[in-house]
XYZ file of C-alpha atoms in Angstrom:
777
model
C -60.147 -73.749 -57.373
C -61.256 -70.435 -57.315
C -60.506 -68.035 -54.459
C -63.780 -68.436 -52.536
C -63.428 -72.199 -52.228
C -59.571 -71.811 -51.097
C -60.322 -69.330 -48.382
C -63.187 -71.567 -47.042
C -60.492 -74.462 -46.769
C -57.975 -72.559 -45.071
C -60.601 -71.265 -42.440
C -61.948 -74.988 -41.859
C -58.171 -75.834 -41.199
C -57.565 -73.042 -38.864
C -60.462 -74.190 -36.751
C -59.060 -77.556 -36.725
C -56.002 -76.873 -35.544
C -54.684 -77.895 -32.036
C -52.871 -74.678 -31.554
C -54.797 -71.597 -30.392
C -53.146 -68.360 -29.975
C -52.851 -68.807 -26.067
C -50.985 -72.101 -26.546
C -47.279 -72.381 -26.217
C -46.472 -76.036 -26.050
C -47.534 -77.836 -29.387
C -45.990 -80.664 -31.348
C -42.983 -80.056 -33.480
C -45.365 -79.919 -36.784
C -47.468 -76.937 -35.325
C -45.477 -75.524 -32.422
C -46.630 -72.018 -31.357
C -48.183 -70.782 -34.311
C -50.805 -68.123 -34.219
C -52.879 -66.723 -37.261
C -55.274 -63.984 -37.698
C -58.022 -65.346 -39.848
C -58.633 -62.342 -41.989
C -58.810 -62.670 -45.711
C -56.572 -60.477 -47.580
C -56.525 -60.396 -51.346
C -53.717 -58.734 -53.287
C -53.065 -59.103 -57.066
C -54.196 -62.608 -56.795
C -52.221 -63.325 -53.499
C -54.076 -64.851 -50.723
C -52.623 -65.034 -47.214
C -52.992 -64.076 -43.371
C -51.205 -61.888 -41.346
C -48.098 -63.699 -40.209
C -46.759 -63.483 -36.636
C -43.966 -65.513 -35.383
C -43.574 -65.646 -31.349
C -40.066 -65.411 -29.878
C -38.575 -68.226 -28.858
C -36.610 -69.469 -25.695
C -35.185 -72.888 -26.762
C -36.653 -73.988 -30.219
C -34.050 -75.831 -32.195
C -36.504 -77.064 -35.064
C -38.321 -75.263 -37.796
C -41.374 -73.809 -36.679
C -44.489 -72.943 -38.949
C -45.356 -69.259 -39.220
C -47.875 -69.150 -41.913
C -48.637 -70.002 -45.463
C -48.601 -68.006 -48.722
C -51.019 -69.033 -51.655
C -51.745 -67.853 -54.997
C -55.241 -68.315 -56.256
C -53.712 -68.977 -59.657
C -52.105 -72.408 -57.660
C -53.923 -75.581 -58.915
C -52.121 -77.832 -56.639
C -50.410 -79.510 -59.578
C -46.888 -78.578 -58.580
C -46.728 -76.201 -61.534
C -46.228 -73.257 -59.295
C -43.016 -72.442 -57.454
C -42.837 -70.084 -54.544
C -39.849 -67.868 -53.913
C -39.179 -65.820 -50.476
C -36.855 -62.970 -50.228
C -36.184 -59.903 -47.865
C -35.056 -59.902 -44.377
C -33.778 -63.077 -42.799
C -34.864 -65.114 -45.946
C -33.228 -68.286 -46.403
C -31.628 -67.986 -42.904
C -34.064 -66.988 -40.161
C -37.271 -67.848 -42.482
C -37.451 -70.675 -45.193
C -40.362 -71.254 -47.366
C -41.756 -74.623 -48.670
C -41.575 -73.612 -52.684
C -44.373 -76.292 -53.227
C -47.268 -75.234 -50.803
C -45.720 -71.682 -49.925
C -45.636 -72.479 -45.979
C -43.120 -70.394 -44.237
C -40.988 -71.725 -41.150
C -38.651 -69.942 -38.752
C -35.552 -71.689 -38.161
C -33.601 -69.540 -35.316
C -34.528 -67.900 -32.183
C -36.094 -64.524 -32.329
C -35.811 -61.631 -30.020
C -38.495 -58.876 -30.065
C -36.391 -56.733 -27.977
C -33.727 -56.649 -30.723
C -36.106 -56.732 -33.675
C -39.650 -56.725 -33.398
C -40.736 -57.348 -37.296
C -39.243 -58.449 -40.328
C -39.999 -57.355 -43.764
C -40.207 -59.952 -46.855
C -41.122 -60.206 -50.381
C -42.935 -63.337 -52.087
C -42.845 -64.506 -55.433
C -44.807 -67.352 -57.314
C -43.241 -68.357 -60.792
C -44.202 -71.176 -63.223
C -41.850 -73.807 -63.003
C -41.903 -74.617 -66.923
C -41.691 -71.146 -68.057
C -40.073 -69.609 -65.139
C -42.087 -66.674 -65.545
C -44.086 -65.169 -62.452
C -47.587 -65.827 -62.468
C -48.288 -63.273 -59.578
C -46.340 -59.776 -59.085
C -43.527 -59.824 -56.345
C -45.653 -58.804 -53.210
C -44.337 -57.363 -49.777
C -45.236 -58.774 -46.454
C -44.317 -58.296 -42.639
C -43.843 -60.889 -40.222
C -44.281 -59.674 -36.672
C -42.517 -61.016 -33.498
C -44.901 -61.533 -30.686
C -43.618 -61.057 -27.076
C -43.099 -63.457 -24.532
C -42.162 -62.878 -20.888
C -38.466 -63.229 -20.973
C -37.170 -59.932 -19.177
C -37.163 -59.543 -15.376
C -37.882 -56.045 -13.840
C -34.982 -53.853 -12.981
C -34.838 -50.860 -10.532
C -32.163 -48.763 -12.016
C -32.081 -46.013 -9.572
C -31.249 -48.000 -6.709
C -30.507 -48.105 -3.594
C -32.501 -45.527 -2.572
C -32.118 -43.063 0.230
C -34.920 -40.873 1.412
C -35.712 -38.485 4.457
C -38.920 -37.541 6.072
C -39.495 -35.507 9.182
C -40.090 -37.283 12.228
C -43.853 -37.502 13.565
C -45.355 -36.835 9.998
C -48.871 -37.763 9.702
C -49.958 -41.169 7.857
C -50.183 -41.089 4.430
C -47.181 -38.590 4.044
C -45.435 -39.165 0.877
C -41.832 -40.295 1.563
C -40.257 -41.141 -2.033
C -41.207 -43.214 -5.073
C -39.454 -46.017 -6.592
C -39.693 -47.288 -10.258
C -38.886 -50.449 -12.046
C -38.502 -51.056 -15.801
C -39.222 -54.311 -17.853
C -37.985 -54.857 -21.141
C -40.871 -56.717 -22.367
C -43.401 -55.266 -24.703
C -45.811 -53.065 -22.666
C -48.294 -53.013 -25.683
C -48.826 -56.826 -25.777
C -49.944 -59.043 -22.998
C -48.688 -58.551 -19.148
C -45.345 -59.169 -19.575
C -44.175 -55.667 -18.870
C -47.201 -54.981 -16.357
C -45.667 -54.450 -12.756
C -47.077 -54.837 -9.390
C -45.200 -53.310 -6.327
C -45.710 -54.421 -3.135
C -43.623 -54.075 0.477
C -41.423 -56.851 1.549
C -39.955 -55.238 4.723
C -40.965 -52.165 6.391
C -44.486 -52.899 7.807
C -46.269 -51.338 9.940
C -44.457 -48.003 9.425
C -44.637 -47.646 5.928
C -46.870 -48.645 2.781
C -46.273 -48.611 -0.920
C -48.803 -48.176 -3.792
C -49.037 -50.967 -5.816
C -49.083 -49.407 -9.396
C -46.936 -46.190 -8.953
C -44.382 -47.287 -6.271
C -44.933 -44.368 -4.014
C -43.987 -45.239 -0.467
C -46.024 -43.302 2.341
C -45.890 -43.215 6.038
C -48.054 -45.692 7.598
C -47.859 -44.151 11.166
C -46.072 -41.540 13.463
C -42.684 -42.427 14.057
C -40.229 -40.616 16.701
C -36.905 -39.953 15.457
C -35.738 -40.126 19.302
C -36.861 -43.670 19.321
C -35.286 -45.001 16.180
C -33.875 -42.454 13.384
C -33.418 -45.090 10.487
C -35.235 -47.456 8.704
C -34.545 -50.196 6.167
C -37.550 -50.694 3.683
C -37.425 -53.443 0.745
C -39.716 -53.119 -2.229
C -40.693 -56.068 -4.739
C -41.834 -55.588 -8.386
C -43.376 -58.320 -10.170
C -44.476 -58.367 -13.982
C -47.258 -60.193 -15.088
C -49.450 -58.354 -12.721
C -48.169 -60.517 -10.083
C -49.386 -63.768 -11.772
C -47.822 -67.098 -10.863
C -44.700 -67.582 -12.932
C -44.027 -63.792 -12.950
C -40.477 -62.340 -12.690
C -39.861 -60.134 -9.891
C -37.012 -57.782 -8.354
C -36.436 -55.845 -5.453
C -35.154 -52.459 -4.197
C -34.036 -51.370 -0.855
C -34.995 -47.703 0.352
C -33.196 -46.311 3.363
C -35.661 -43.959 5.097
C -34.053 -41.339 7.659
C -36.174 -39.646 10.103
C -34.987 -35.808 10.266
C -35.363 -33.933 13.740
C -37.980 -31.489 14.847
C -38.338 -29.737 18.053
C -40.600 -32.066 19.686
C -38.855 -32.330 23.102
C -37.875 -29.877 25.666
C -34.842 -29.670 27.553
C -34.308 -31.253 30.880
C -31.631 -30.913 33.877
C -29.918 -33.800 34.759
C -30.018 -32.823 38.283
C -32.863 -30.981 40.327
C -30.130 -29.641 42.710
C -26.387 -28.732 42.311
C -23.887 -27.798 44.817
C -20.978 -25.491 44.197
C -18.479 -23.263 46.278
C -16.585 -20.183 45.727
C -13.902 -18.418 47.632
C -14.496 -14.960 48.860
C -10.928 -14.083 47.101
C -12.215 -15.112 43.589
C -12.327 -12.130 41.375
C -15.295 -11.048 39.213
C -15.512 -13.180 36.205
C -14.565 -16.330 38.160
C -16.377 -19.594 36.773
C -18.313 -20.988 39.873
C -19.562 -23.987 38.191
C -21.411 -25.489 35.191
C -24.868 -27.256 34.858
C -26.431 -29.027 32.117
C -29.780 -29.717 30.230
C -30.199 -32.650 28.136
C -32.261 -32.369 24.929
C -33.055 -35.233 22.774
C -33.238 -33.066 19.782
C -30.292 -32.295 17.579
C -29.149 -29.474 15.780
C -30.497 -26.049 16.370
C -33.484 -27.860 17.688
C -31.064 -28.778 20.931
C -29.915 -25.147 21.351
C -30.773 -23.499 24.531
C -30.425 -20.451 26.533
C -29.827 -20.485 30.534
C -30.798 -17.760 32.835
C -30.880 -17.223 36.476
C -34.144 -16.203 38.276
C -34.682 -14.203 41.590
C -32.474 -11.700 43.279
C -29.366 -13.574 43.008
C -28.547 -12.523 39.415
C -27.029 -9.311 40.723
C -24.056 -11.595 42.313
C -24.262 -14.650 39.786
C -24.541 -14.611 36.177
C -25.040 -17.340 33.538
C -23.833 -17.702 29.819
C -24.366 -20.593 27.414
C -21.748 -22.535 26.024
C -22.790 -22.923 22.447
C -20.568 -26.002 21.320
C -21.399 -28.194 24.545
C -24.792 -26.499 25.379
C -23.718 -26.114 28.970
C -24.714 -23.308 31.383
C -21.604 -21.721 32.925
C -22.116 -19.869 36.416
C -19.908 -16.817 36.797
C -19.066 -14.557 39.640
C -20.772 -11.298 38.823
C -19.738 -9.469 42.236
C -17.322 -9.996 44.879
C -18.713 -12.096 47.613
C -17.780 -12.015 51.209
C -17.576 -14.872 53.879
C -18.421 -12.686 56.450
C -21.218 -11.148 55.099
C -23.054 -13.886 53.583
C -21.765 -17.436 53.400
C -24.665 -19.270 51.268
C -26.593 -18.448 48.348
C -29.433 -20.363 46.539
C -29.970 -19.403 43.038
C -32.547 -20.707 40.366
C -31.482 -21.523 37.082
C -33.902 -21.798 34.009
C -33.190 -23.307 30.691
C -35.192 -22.547 27.653
C -35.202 -24.023 24.126
C -33.496 -21.346 21.643
C -35.947 -22.335 18.786
C -39.641 -23.568 19.657
C -41.955 -25.293 17.352
C -45.435 -23.852 18.190
C -47.069 -27.592 17.271
C -45.648 -28.826 20.469
C -46.374 -26.004 23.012
C -49.796 -27.178 23.947
C -48.137 -30.527 25.083
C -45.643 -28.987 27.775
C -43.550 -26.119 28.060
C -40.257 -26.100 26.387
C -38.132 -25.075 29.491
C -37.014 -26.534 32.809
C -35.480 -25.403 36.183
C -33.174 -26.504 38.680
C -31.886 -25.098 41.958
C -28.144 -24.155 42.563
C -26.704 -23.845 45.887
C -23.302 -21.897 46.311
C -21.262 -21.940 49.410
C -18.845 -19.125 50.183
C -15.333 -20.301 51.172
C -13.539 -18.204 53.758
C -10.206 -17.077 52.979
C -7.517 -14.735 54.761
C -8.362 -11.449 53.248
C -6.208 -8.255 53.704
C -7.053 -5.585 55.975
C -9.812 -3.083 55.027
C -9.794 0.451 55.255
C -12.930 2.211 56.519
C -12.486 4.169 53.155
C -10.449 4.038 50.185
C -9.945 7.749 50.049
C -9.351 10.086 52.981
C -9.242 13.659 52.906
C -7.992 15.872 55.879
C -7.054 19.156 56.446
C -4.297 21.011 58.707
C -3.320 24.532 58.881
C -0.164 25.840 57.640
C 0.819 27.092 60.589
C 0.811 24.029 62.601
C 3.985 22.924 64.062
C 5.942 19.955 63.520
C 4.224 16.835 65.336
C 0.594 18.371 64.676
C -1.917 15.593 64.268
C -3.193 15.580 60.531
C -5.857 12.817 60.919
C -6.716 8.956 61.560
C -6.848 6.129 59.286
C -8.298 2.891 60.165
C -8.290 -0.598 58.948
C -9.300 -4.125 60.517
C -8.781 -7.639 59.244
C -12.354 -8.889 57.937
C -11.545 -12.380 59.125
C -13.385 -13.776 62.168
C -9.907 -13.634 64.141
C -9.437 -10.234 63.657
C -5.757 -10.165 63.324
C -4.045 -6.747 64.313
C -2.875 -4.752 61.569
C 0.244 -2.116 61.126
C 0.220 0.894 59.259
C 2.966 2.688 57.174
C 3.379 5.192 54.575
C 4.392 4.585 50.960
C 7.024 7.347 51.049
C 7.674 9.389 48.195
C 10.568 11.954 47.655
C 8.020 14.601 49.150
C 5.782 13.355 51.710
C 8.927 11.295 53.438
C 10.055 14.251 54.598
C 6.745 15.924 55.733
C 4.347 13.254 57.305
C 4.781 10.031 59.609
C 2.202 7.431 60.997
C 1.788 5.857 63.961
C 1.994 2.015 62.919
C -0.356 1.113 65.905
C -3.321 3.392 65.482
C -2.887 5.023 61.989
C -2.495 8.499 63.251
C -0.675 10.591 60.637
C 1.333 13.566 62.156
C 3.438 16.150 60.341
C 7.113 16.043 60.763
C 7.750 19.595 59.377
C 5.826 22.903 59.373
C 3.812 23.282 55.951
C 3.749 25.965 53.754
C 0.489 26.395 51.594
C 2.316 28.621 49.388
C 4.597 25.793 48.253
C 2.009 23.160 48.196
C -1.495 23.311 48.798
C -2.391 19.626 48.911
C -0.277 16.337 49.613
C -1.123 13.161 48.411
C 0.305 9.906 50.270
C -0.611 6.418 50.374
C -1.035 4.637 53.522
C -0.751 0.735 53.870
C -2.320 -1.752 56.260
C -0.402 -5.013 56.667
C -1.460 -8.065 58.864
C 0.934 -8.714 61.569
C 0.121 -12.601 61.225
C 0.472 -12.768 57.462
C 2.573 -9.802 55.997
C 1.484 -10.657 52.621
C -1.875 -9.428 53.357
C -1.554 -5.788 52.582
C -4.013 -3.212 51.561
C -3.563 0.596 50.467
C -5.691 3.827 51.016
C -5.018 7.182 49.381
C -4.912 10.239 51.792
C -5.543 13.636 50.448
C -4.073 16.408 52.780
C -5.189 20.044 52.105
C -3.020 22.676 53.804
C -5.348 25.353 55.252
C -4.156 28.949 54.373
C -2.873 31.415 57.468
C -2.428 34.815 56.742
C 1.376 34.788 56.910
C 2.482 36.968 53.982
C 1.857 40.599 53.961
C 0.934 42.366 50.765
C 3.316 43.953 48.288
C 3.730 45.687 44.976
C 3.077 43.152 42.128
C 6.027 44.745 40.148
C 8.705 47.206 40.082
C 7.056 50.482 39.426
C 9.199 53.219 37.370
C 7.340 56.452 38.437
C 8.278 59.759 36.836
C 7.285 63.494 37.396
C 7.795 66.627 35.285
C 9.375 69.375 36.510
C 6.229 71.799 35.213
C 3.639 69.594 36.627
C 0.633 70.961 38.505
C -0.484 70.149 42.036
C -3.035 67.116 42.094
C -1.854 65.480 38.979
C -1.781 61.908 38.792
C 1.523 60.140 38.192
C 1.106 56.432 39.077
C -1.540 53.780 39.762
C -0.572 51.103 41.961
C -2.061 47.802 43.151
C -0.925 44.931 45.410
C -0.720 41.216 45.744
C -0.797 38.658 48.397
C 0.497 35.098 48.215
C -2.259 33.869 50.982
C -5.617 32.468 49.968
C -8.369 34.637 51.429
C -11.737 32.864 51.487
C -13.377 36.009 50.981
C -11.321 37.637 48.569
C -8.418 39.959 48.750
C -8.809 43.367 49.577
C -6.159 45.943 50.162
C -6.110 49.408 51.736
C -3.459 51.881 50.441
C -1.868 54.886 52.626
C 1.260 56.931 53.195
C 3.576 55.399 55.784
C 3.875 57.171 59.036
C 7.292 58.901 58.324
C 5.852 60.154 55.189
C 2.449 61.843 56.415
C 4.425 65.180 56.421
C 5.372 64.802 53.180
C 4.150 67.960 51.034
C 5.150 66.887 47.826
C 2.846 63.489 47.030
C -0.228 62.131 48.057
C -1.649 58.686 48.249
C -5.575 57.791 47.063
C -7.208 54.803 47.968
C -9.460 53.491 45.057
C -11.283 51.169 47.189
C -10.779 48.405 44.370
C -7.586 47.042 45.595
C -5.979 49.983 43.554
C -4.453 53.390 44.461
C -3.298 56.511 42.909
C -0.291 58.682 43.270
C -0.853 62.316 43.005
C 1.323 65.503 43.174
C 0.864 67.701 45.908
C 2.435 70.657 44.699
C 3.550 72.364 41.530
C 7.107 72.829 39.808
C 9.805 70.326 40.728
C 13.411 70.956 39.903
C 16.024 68.435 38.864
C 18.752 70.727 40.273
C 17.249 70.699 43.694
C 16.145 67.084 44.004
C 16.519 64.274 41.206
C 14.263 61.561 42.720
C 11.746 61.091 45.569
C 11.437 57.979 47.491
C 7.884 57.656 48.717
C 6.994 54.787 51.456
C 3.462 53.489 51.133
C 1.686 51.268 53.594
C -0.536 48.352 52.170
C -2.772 46.408 54.493
C -4.686 43.249 53.905
C -7.948 41.904 55.299
C -6.576 38.625 56.752
C -6.978 37.298 60.505
C -5.073 38.877 61.432
C -4.107 41.617 59.129
C -0.752 42.147 57.898
C 0.915 45.453 56.498
C 3.871 46.044 54.601
C 5.576 49.170 53.532
C 6.548 49.335 49.826
C 8.881 52.340 48.598
C 8.059 54.002 45.232
C 10.753 55.950 43.737
C 9.631 59.055 41.725
C 12.102 60.551 39.359
C 11.928 64.233 38.271
C 12.177 64.472 34.334
C 12.860 67.512 32.466
C 9.748 67.518 30.177
C 7.273 69.970 28.822
C 3.915 68.352 28.670
C 4.250 64.691 28.567
C 6.760 62.225 30.355
C 9.040 60.727 27.953
C 10.010 57.513 30.026
C 13.172 56.779 27.766
C 14.473 60.333 28.347
C 13.792 60.177 31.912
C 15.659 56.785 32.352
C 18.539 58.069 30.214
C 18.428 61.178 32.666
C 18.203 59.009 35.794
C 21.253 56.930 34.586
C 23.315 60.095 33.901
C 22.282 61.560 37.260
C 23.279 58.373 38.996
C 26.508 58.253 37.087
C 27.414 61.921 38.131
C 28.166 62.669 34.275
C 26.784 65.337 32.196
C 25.415 64.894 28.876
C 28.290 66.344 27.091
C 30.715 64.032 29.175
C 28.651 61.065 28.166
C 28.690 61.799 24.392
C 32.505 62.183 24.459
C 32.865 58.823 26.096
C 30.690 57.122 23.512
C 32.419 58.717 20.566
C 35.806 57.380 21.951
C 34.281 53.880 22.361
C 33.117 54.127 18.792
C 36.552 55.020 17.327
C 38.285 52.396 19.112
C 35.773 49.865 17.848
C 36.255 50.954 14.294
C 40.114 50.853 14.627
C 40.100 47.314 15.792
C 37.949 46.206 13.066
C 40.142 47.930 10.588
C 43.447 46.050 12.053
C 41.389 42.608 11.829
C 40.516 43.017 8.136
C 44.170 43.998 7.295
C 45.311 40.992 8.898
C 42.854 38.731 7.247
C 43.568 40.103 3.729
C 47.333 39.983 4.191
C 48.969 37.061 1.832
C 52.535 35.496 1.602
C 55.158 36.488 -0.560
C 54.813 34.850 -3.983
C 58.638 33.947 -3.682
C 57.581 31.745 -0.380
C 54.815 30.149 -2.349
C 57.329 29.265 -5.255
C 59.553 28.140 -2.701
C 57.122 25.451 -1.263
C 56.073 24.170 -4.598
C 59.725 23.554 -5.487
C 60.362 22.067 -2.273
C 57.090 19.982 -2.748
C 58.311 18.849 -6.209
C 61.462 17.651 -4.525
C 59.638 15.756 -1.764
C 57.513 13.920 -4.638
C 60.767 12.659 -6.476
C 62.912 11.604 -3.674
C 62.028 7.784 -3.025
C 63.194 5.332 -5.841
C 62.312 2.188 -3.934
C 61.138 -1.051 -5.070
C 57.571 -0.561 -4.777
C 55.193 -2.142 -2.364
C 57.418 -5.134 -1.548
C 60.251 -2.819 -0.963
C 59.663 -2.700 3.115
C 63.006 -1.158 3.815
C 62.628 1.819 1.735
C 62.530 5.314 3.354
C 59.155 6.172 4.555
C 58.740 9.786 3.446
C 55.388 10.159 5.510
C 57.369 9.892 8.802
C 59.321 13.098 7.696
C 55.958 14.858 7.367
C 54.439 13.939 10.800
C 54.197 16.913 13.172
C 55.913 15.361 16.129
C 58.882 14.372 14.459
C 59.278 17.576 11.950
C 62.381 19.505 12.341
C 62.283 23.213 12.655
C 63.065 24.526 9.438
C 66.209 26.881 9.297
C 66.652 28.858 6.217
C 69.614 27.730 4.396
C 72.414 30.192 3.812
C 74.402 30.179 0.302
C 77.396 31.788 0.593
C 78.614 34.353 -2.116
C 81.232 31.832 -3.175
C 78.618 29.095 -4.260
C 76.617 31.824 -5.713
C 79.645 32.917 -7.790
C 80.203 29.434 -8.818
C 76.572 29.044 -9.821
C 77.006 32.083 -12.030
C 80.409 30.614 -13.781
C 78.635 27.046 -14.316
C 76.034 28.555 -16.423
C 78.624 29.416 -19.014
C 80.538 26.094 -19.114
C 79.711 22.592 -19.744
C 79.430 19.331 -17.323
C 83.202 18.258 -17.728
C 84.338 21.943 -16.681
C 86.106 21.930 -13.028
C 84.045 24.986 -12.304
C 80.727 23.040 -13.048
C 82.054 20.020 -10.938
C 83.181 22.422 -7.994
C 79.577 24.067 -7.968
C 77.910 20.739 -7.446
C 80.295 19.594 -4.897
C 79.570 22.441 -3.099
C 75.635 22.070 -3.247
C 75.894 18.631 -2.176
C 77.914 19.592 0.747
C 75.766 22.163 1.747
C 72.538 19.914 1.744
C 74.471 17.255 3.586
C 75.237 19.444 6.068
C 71.853 21.304 6.367
C 70.191 19.954 9.614
C 66.891 21.186 8.369
C 66.840 19.540 4.581
C 65.928 15.930 4.607
C 68.032 13.260 2.912
C 66.646 14.092 -0.607
C 68.553 11.872 -3.036
C 66.710 14.001 -5.875
C 69.394 16.691 -5.354
C 71.451 14.841 -7.456
C 69.088 14.463 -10.326
C 69.438 18.012 -11.676
C 71.161 17.889 -15.191
C 73.089 20.387 -17.088
C 71.108 22.177 -19.653
C 74.103 23.221 -21.884
C 76.192 26.189 -22.410
C 74.202 27.554 -25.692
C 70.795 28.488 -23.749
C 69.997 31.993 -23.357
C 68.341 31.260 -20.265
C 71.065 29.258 -18.507
C 70.256 26.530 -15.798
C 66.652 26.467 -14.615
C 67.731 24.835 -11.307
C 66.223 26.151 -8.142
C 69.169 25.226 -6.109
C 70.684 28.304 -4.361
C 67.476 29.986 -5.081
C 66.302 30.313 -1.448
C 68.727 32.526 0.668
C 68.643 35.013 3.286
C 71.772 36.877 2.700
C 71.304 40.788 2.331
C 73.583 40.947 -0.615
C 71.602 38.200 -2.744
C 70.673 39.938 -5.939
C 67.983 38.622 -8.793
C 69.022 41.181 -11.346
C 70.178 38.510 -13.627
C 66.802 37.322 -14.349
C 66.267 40.114 -16.383
C 69.057 38.668 -18.690
C 67.079 35.498 -19.368
C 64.892 36.905 -21.739
C 61.018 37.738 -22.623
C 60.100 34.418 -21.523
C 61.239 34.781 -17.896
C 59.782 38.367 -17.708
C 57.079 37.503 -15.380
C 59.566 35.634 -13.168
C 62.030 38.541 -12.990
C 59.384 40.828 -11.989
C 58.299 38.735 -9.180
C 61.883 38.234 -7.609
C 63.149 41.824 -8.574
C 59.754 43.223 -6.639
C 60.360 40.754 -3.553
C 63.748 42.227 -3.643
C 62.608 45.743 -3.642
C 60.040 44.991 -0.775
C 62.830 43.308 1.512
C 64.922 46.351 0.791
């Protein structure tokens, strides 16, 4: 059979086949087989494109297609062999006729196609009659997957009152089926729950507003969206997703007061800043859209103020100025509230503000007395006698019952002695005469107290000015040292003078200078008034002589311009000086002193010289005493005695509490007066003899015994046991014994000449003692 005949037969078979491409329920022999009747020729092979439909529950081999060689004579001489992916397990071939079957369930989502190879061999020769050829079996999709919303659940937010058609959010479902074949993966969205407020686009899943909604009515909606595959046809799979849609707030509601009228009260004693009450306006919006500010309208804004509590959005009314029950008992204020942030889109509907009336009653309280003035200024002349009226302070009870008050002065150390007040009428009087020159102002504090309630007290300050009276005469501002030379000429200015006055002149001081009445006949000096509160003293003659008169006393009369005017006489002392052309004030002052002492210049110089000599002599004596030093012999004796003290105690250490406390002997109160120990001539003789003998000698022992006896009987020597510790140094020493025993003596016949016999090593010591001896002599 040639190829054209074979192809015709296969087309006829396809046309007679009961299984069409759209059929899914066929017999076991020809179940679910689809072919594309397109002729393909390759190297003698003839077959059609092969497709295998993914199965859900098939358990028997399903025919896929057939391979056939144009050399097949259908005599059973050819054998078909299938190799490649799934050959022998998933796919099998009838080796006699080349038909291919699928034996297992296929899943397109796991593997969409398989690649196999076909070969035809001669059964007799086992040789291929056709070259091996490769072909593909595609797995066709069936609707075996449901849609899925992988991003759910969804939450979206949209502003309230959004217009219809506003996009809210988009939901998307996925389907595992093949989108390029059939309708298995074609999804259709629909709204299950959410009408009539929302809508969804069927193909895109975009959710839109279907009407305007008010958040204040409902602020959250639950929308359910369904996705169906197969374009929503019967038998399609579906899935649902939940979308929570929240409405965000916009400022579309004005604030509203809860009450049209508020009643409040405040005591007249309340201080500034007291909270009178609170008002509150509701706003259905939230967040900053509900923020509001409160204001007070009208004239009451100077007495009351209102602030906003940003946390509670309340209006707090505060007292801005003290209120008085007796002056005004009732206030009516208008409070206004306005949204802080306004949306212009809604202004045309209604104003975003509201107003209310607040009536405030002032409560009466027992108030302290009130002075007619917080500060009083009074005047009184300094010449006023005790008991003079300074002024009157007045206070009254502001309450309706007008309780009487009592006055008193808060006394200070100064005002207590000078002023008093009538407790019934508030009259202030003086208790002593006042002196403006001591204090020109006095400050006192006056209190007013209710008689019914002594706790109600108020104060006022009283400032009292002491008016000046011309009660002080003018005087010189200082002591003038005035000098005139012997050789002066007539009309010469020798002194300029001025005056001072402790009084306070309103027009300013003006002083007049002249000679006193008793000096008008004085022909020596004159006074010239300069008309500027100064005057000049001039000589009225020439050639003054000190021998005739050393000084002059010039009385000067000074007159002030007070009412009445006061005068005073001030004496100017003028000293005559021995000078040529100029006045040497130091020389003149020196001469005046000498004249007053009645001494001449030569006598004064002699006195000063004697004083200087005595001073120098005293300083010399003090210097000699300070430079005087102690005798070297006494210093050595103190060192020796110190050494004896350091070696006296042989106690048992810190635990020997019965040992002798040598510190007690050194304490000043118990120190016995030192008396020089006298060493007799016999002891000294024994000492000299002991230097030549040994310790076993009778002379040596007698010397030691004598020394012990002397120490024991000496009242000024402490009980030093160390006196027994001096040992004999031997008889062969040129120096002999070095013991200091017996070295201290006050006998006049004590001699230290033997020290010169001790050798050159004791030359310095011999010089010290022999020199000491010579000094005493």
